mmCIF file of C-alpha atoms in Angstrom:
data_model
loop_
_atom_site.group_PDB
_atom_site.id
_atom_site.type_symbol
_atom_site.label_atom_id
_atom_site.label_comp_id
_atom_site.label_asym_id
_atom_site.label_seq_id
_atom_site.Cartn_x
_atom_site.Cartn_y
_atom_site.Cartn_z
ATOM 1 C CA MET A 213 26.146 63.241 -12.007
ATOM 2 C CA ASP A 214 28.822 63.464 -9.203
ATOM 3 C CA ILE A 215 30.108 60.614 -6.976
ATOM 4 C CA PHE A 216 27.901 61.839 -3.902
ATOM 5 C CA SER A 217 24.824 61.707 -5.951
ATOM 6 C CA SER A 218 25.709 58.272 -7.243
ATOM 7 C CA LEU A 219 26.517 57.113 -3.657
ATOM 8 C CA TYR A 220 23.077 58.663 -2.441
ATOM 9 C CA LEU A 221 21.264 56.770 -5.084
ATOM 10 C CA SER A 222 22.974 53.478 -4.453
ATOM 11 C CA ARG A 223 22.324 53.892 -0.619
ATOM 12 C CA ARG A 224 18.584 54.614 -1.317
ATOM 13 C CA ARG A 225 18.220 51.499 -3.451
ATOM 14 C CA LEU A 226 19.867 49.427 -0.697
ATOM 15 C CA MET A 227 17.626 51.000 2.065
ATOM 16 C CA GLY A 228 14.677 50.305 -0.255
ATOM 17 C CA ALA A 229 15.748 46.754 -0.760
ATOM 18 C CA ALA A 230 16.187 46.314 3.068
ATOM 19 C CA VAL A 231 12.727 47.457 3.702
ATOM 20 C CA ALA A 232 11.251 45.152 0.896
ATOM 21 C CA LEU A 233 13.164 42.060 1.957
ATOM 22 C CA PRO A 234 11.019 40.950 4.900
ATOM 23 C CA PHE A 235 7.904 41.367 3.021
ATOM 24 C CA THR A 236 9.511 39.348 0.138
ATOM 25 C CA ALA A 237 10.462 36.574 2.315
ATOM 26 C CA HIS A 238 6.895 36.369 3.921
ATOM 27 C CA ALA A 239 5.224 36.032 0.524
ATOM 28 C CA VAL A 240 7.512 33.179 -0.410
ATOM 29 C CA ARG A 241 6.965 31.434 2.984
ATOM 30 C CA ALA A 242 3.216 31.854 2.898
ATOM 31 C CA ALA A 243 2.978 29.635 -0.472
ATOM 32 C CA GLY A 244 4.792 26.811 1.330
ATOM 33 C CA ALA A 245 6.314 23.838 -0.515
ATOM 34 C CA LEU A 246 4.360 22.721 -3.685
ATOM 35 C CA LEU A 247 2.957 19.209 -3.467
ATOM 36 C CA SER A 248 1.380 17.478 -6.389
ATOM 37 C CA PHE A 249 -0.904 14.480 -6.672
ATOM 38 C CA GLY A 250 1.704 12.294 -8.264
ATOM 39 C CA GLU A 251 4.021 12.907 -5.148
ATOM 40 C CA LEU A 252 1.486 11.811 -2.499
ATOM 41 C CA TYR A 253 2.391 8.024 -2.445
ATOM 42 C CA GLY A 254 5.854 6.353 -2.744
ATOM 43 C CA LYS A 255 5.018 2.853 -3.572
ATOM 44 C CA PHE A 256 2.541 -0.100 -3.142
ATOM 45 C CA GLY A 257 3.487 -2.193 -0.368
ATOM 46 C CA VAL A 258 2.080 -5.158 1.438
ATOM 47 C CA LEU A 259 -0.503 -3.003 3.270
ATOM 48 C CA GLY A 260 -1.331 -0.973 0.311
ATOM 49 C CA LEU A 261 -0.248 2.507 -0.775
ATOM 50 C CA GLU A 262 2.623 3.925 1.195
ATOM 51 C CA PHE A 263 3.052 7.703 1.654
ATOM 52 C CA SER A 264 5.966 9.157 -0.204
ATOM 53 C CA ASP A 265 9.128 10.512 1.759
ATOM 54 C CA LYS A 266 8.070 14.029 0.584
ATOM 55 C CA VAL A 267 4.646 13.786 2.255
ATOM 56 C CA LYS A 268 6.404 12.381 5.503
ATOM 57 C CA ARG A 269 8.882 15.309 5.312
ATOM 58 C CA LEU A 270 6.198 18.094 4.748
ATOM 59 C CA ALA A 271 3.899 16.748 7.367
ATOM 60 C CA GLY A 272 3.115 19.558 9.854
ATOM 61 C CA GLN A 273 4.319 22.266 7.345
ATOM 62 C CA GLU A 274 2.528 24.812 5.250
ATOM 63 C CA ILE A 275 2.159 23.277 1.590
ATOM 64 C CA SER A 276 0.339 24.391 -1.585
ATOM 65 C CA MET A 277 -1.583 21.977 -3.927
ATOM 66 C CA LYS A 278 -3.540 22.499 -7.119
ATOM 67 C CA GLY A 279 -6.526 20.534 -8.011
ATOM 68 C CA PHE A 280 -10.232 20.806 -8.229
ATOM 69 C CA MET A 281 -13.012 21.056 -5.604
ATOM 70 C CA ALA A 282 -15.355 17.988 -5.452
ATOM 71 C CA PRO A 283 -18.992 19.040 -4.954
ATOM 72 C CA PRO A 284 -19.358 19.585 -1.295
ATOM 73 C CA LEU A 285 -22.269 17.558 0.612
ATOM 74 C CA LYS A 286 -23.696 20.794 1.891
ATOM 75 C CA ALA A 287 -23.098 24.545 1.226
ATOM 76 C CA GLU A 288 -22.204 25.454 4.784
ATOM 77 C CA ALA A 289 -19.566 22.801 5.403
ATOM 78 C CA GLN A 290 -16.234 23.967 6.601
ATOM 79 C CA PHE A 291 -14.214 21.262 4.393
ATOM 80 C CA PHE A 292 -14.099 19.914 1.079
ATOM 81 C CA VAL A 293 -12.259 17.292 -1.027
ATOM 82 C CA LEU A 294 -9.343 18.385 -3.356
ATOM 83 C CA THR A 295 -9.211 15.928 -6.338
ATOM 84 C CA GLU A 296 -6.781 15.732 -9.044
ATOM 85 C CA VAL A 297 -9.391 15.724 -11.976
ATOM 86 C CA PRO A 298 -12.798 17.499 -11.817
ATOM 87 C CA MET A 299 -15.491 15.224 -10.382
ATOM 88 C CA SER A 300 -19.390 15.435 -10.553
ATOM 89 C CA LEU A 301 -19.937 13.470 -7.213
ATOM 90 C CA CYS A 302 -17.998 13.791 -4.099
ATOM 91 C CA PRO A 303 -15.629 10.729 -3.533
ATOM 92 C CA PHE A 304 -16.493 9.856 -0.008
ATOM 93 C CA CYS A 305 -15.133 6.676 1.459
ATOM 94 C CA SER A 306 -16.504 4.235 4.097
ATOM 95 C CA SER A 307 -13.086 3.489 5.416
ATOM 96 C CA ASP A 308 -9.406 4.410 4.830
ATOM 97 C CA ALA A 309 -9.001 1.230 2.901
ATOM 98 C CA ASP A 310 -11.309 2.586 0.214
ATOM 99 C CA TRP A 311 -9.319 5.716 0.064
ATOM 100 C CA PRO A 312 -8.604 6.835 -3.517
ATOM 101 C CA ASP A 313 -4.987 7.890 -4.253
ATOM 102 C CA ASN A 314 -5.881 11.195 -5.953
ATOM 103 C CA ILE A 315 -7.860 13.164 -3.269
ATOM 104 C CA VAL A 316 -7.017 15.119 -0.121
ATOM 105 C CA VAL A 317 -9.441 16.553 2.484
ATOM 106 C CA VAL A 318 -9.284 20.311 3.077
ATOM 107 C CA TYR A 319 -10.278 21.819 6.287
ATOM 108 C CA LEU A 320 -10.680 25.499 5.964
ATOM 109 C CA GLY A 321 -9.450 28.035 8.476
ATOM 110 C CA GLU A 322 -12.853 29.976 7.856
ATOM 111 C CA LYS A 323 -15.772 29.316 5.698
ATOM 112 C CA GLN A 324 -15.413 30.346 2.131
ATOM 113 C CA THR A 325 -17.687 30.392 -0.867
ATOM 114 C CA PHE A 326 -17.431 27.171 -2.791
ATOM 115 C CA VAL A 327 -16.375 27.242 -6.575
ATOM 116 C CA GLN A 328 -17.643 25.307 -9.621
ATOM 117 C CA PRO A 329 -16.054 21.685 -9.754
ATOM 118 C CA ARG A 330 -14.348 22.536 -13.136
ATOM 119 C CA GLN A 331 -12.516 25.391 -11.770
ATOM 120 C CA THR A 332 -8.738 24.923 -11.055
ATOM 121 C CA ILE A 333 -7.914 26.002 -7.335
ATOM 122 C CA GLU A 334 -4.851 26.294 -5.297
ATOM 123 C CA VAL A 335 -4.943 25.321 -1.716
ATOM 124 C CA ARG A 336 -2.542 26.451 0.990
ATOM 125 C CA GLY A 337 -2.426 25.133 4.458
ATOM 126 C CA THR A 338 -0.770 22.573 6.964
ATOM 127 C CA LEU A 339 -0.292 19.079 5.706
ATOM 128 C CA GLU A 340 -1.117 16.070 7.932
ATOM 129 C CA TYR A 341 -1.201 12.260 6.952
ATOM 130 C CA GLY A 342 -2.480 9.044 8.659
ATOM 131 C CA SER A 343 -5.763 7.615 9.181
ATOM 132 C CA TRP A 344 -8.120 9.981 10.934
ATOM 133 C CA THR A 345 -12.007 10.131 11.559
ATOM 134 C CA ASP A 346 -13.738 13.537 11.771
ATOM 135 C CA PRO A 347 -15.824 13.450 14.990
ATOM 136 C CA GLU A 348 -18.509 15.576 13.496
ATOM 137 C CA THR A 349 -19.085 13.932 10.087
ATOM 138 C CA GLY A 350 -17.583 10.432 10.518
ATOM 139 C CA PHE A 351 -15.597 11.042 7.410
ATOM 140 C CA VAL A 352 -12.475 9.010 7.283
ATOM 141 C CA SER A 353 -9.287 10.492 5.604
ATOM 142 C CA LEU A 354 -5.595 9.510 5.191
ATOM 143 C CA LEU A 355 -4.239 13.062 3.913
ATOM 144 C CA ARG A 356 -5.488 16.539 5.117
ATOM 145 C CA ILE A 357 -4.741 20.015 4.634
ATOM 146 C CA ARG A 358 -5.918 22.016 7.795
ATOM 147 C CA GLN A 359 -6.234 25.690 8.246
ATOM 148 C CA ALA A 360 -6.433 26.042 4.685
ATOM 149 C CA GLU A 361 -7.524 28.680 2.324
ATOM 150 C CA TYR A 362 -8.024 28.357 -1.402
ATOM 151 C CA PHE A 363 -8.332 30.606 -4.343
ATOM 152 C CA ALA A 364 -9.152 30.111 -8.177
ATOM 153 C CA VAL A 365 -6.072 29.678 -10.385
#
């Protein structure tokens, strides 16, 4: 192989890498920051559980979480509860004071078929925190993932 063939192959590899780079960066960005259930709360204060610095920093950003889908109340719902461990009943709360520390409400960007409660899933979407009441269901939440999608892991 002469020097010109070698330069041609190197330039072709460089061009291929330059074309692939934007797609690689998009794939990494699409996953968002990984957030675990153990990172949701920082400490227990006078007013109860306090959100961690990581949750506060990631609010409004794309995140990814792994967990289990609690059984939905109805098949056509566009939201579900992500839990740290598999549950046989949905952990609904009457107020944010009753909010368990190991659940997150997931609002889907579009309807998807629900999975079995014992199937590990990964959820990707935009993180929100703070007390909020869903006007349609009356469900109160402290943590939410909006415009979400999920898939079995």
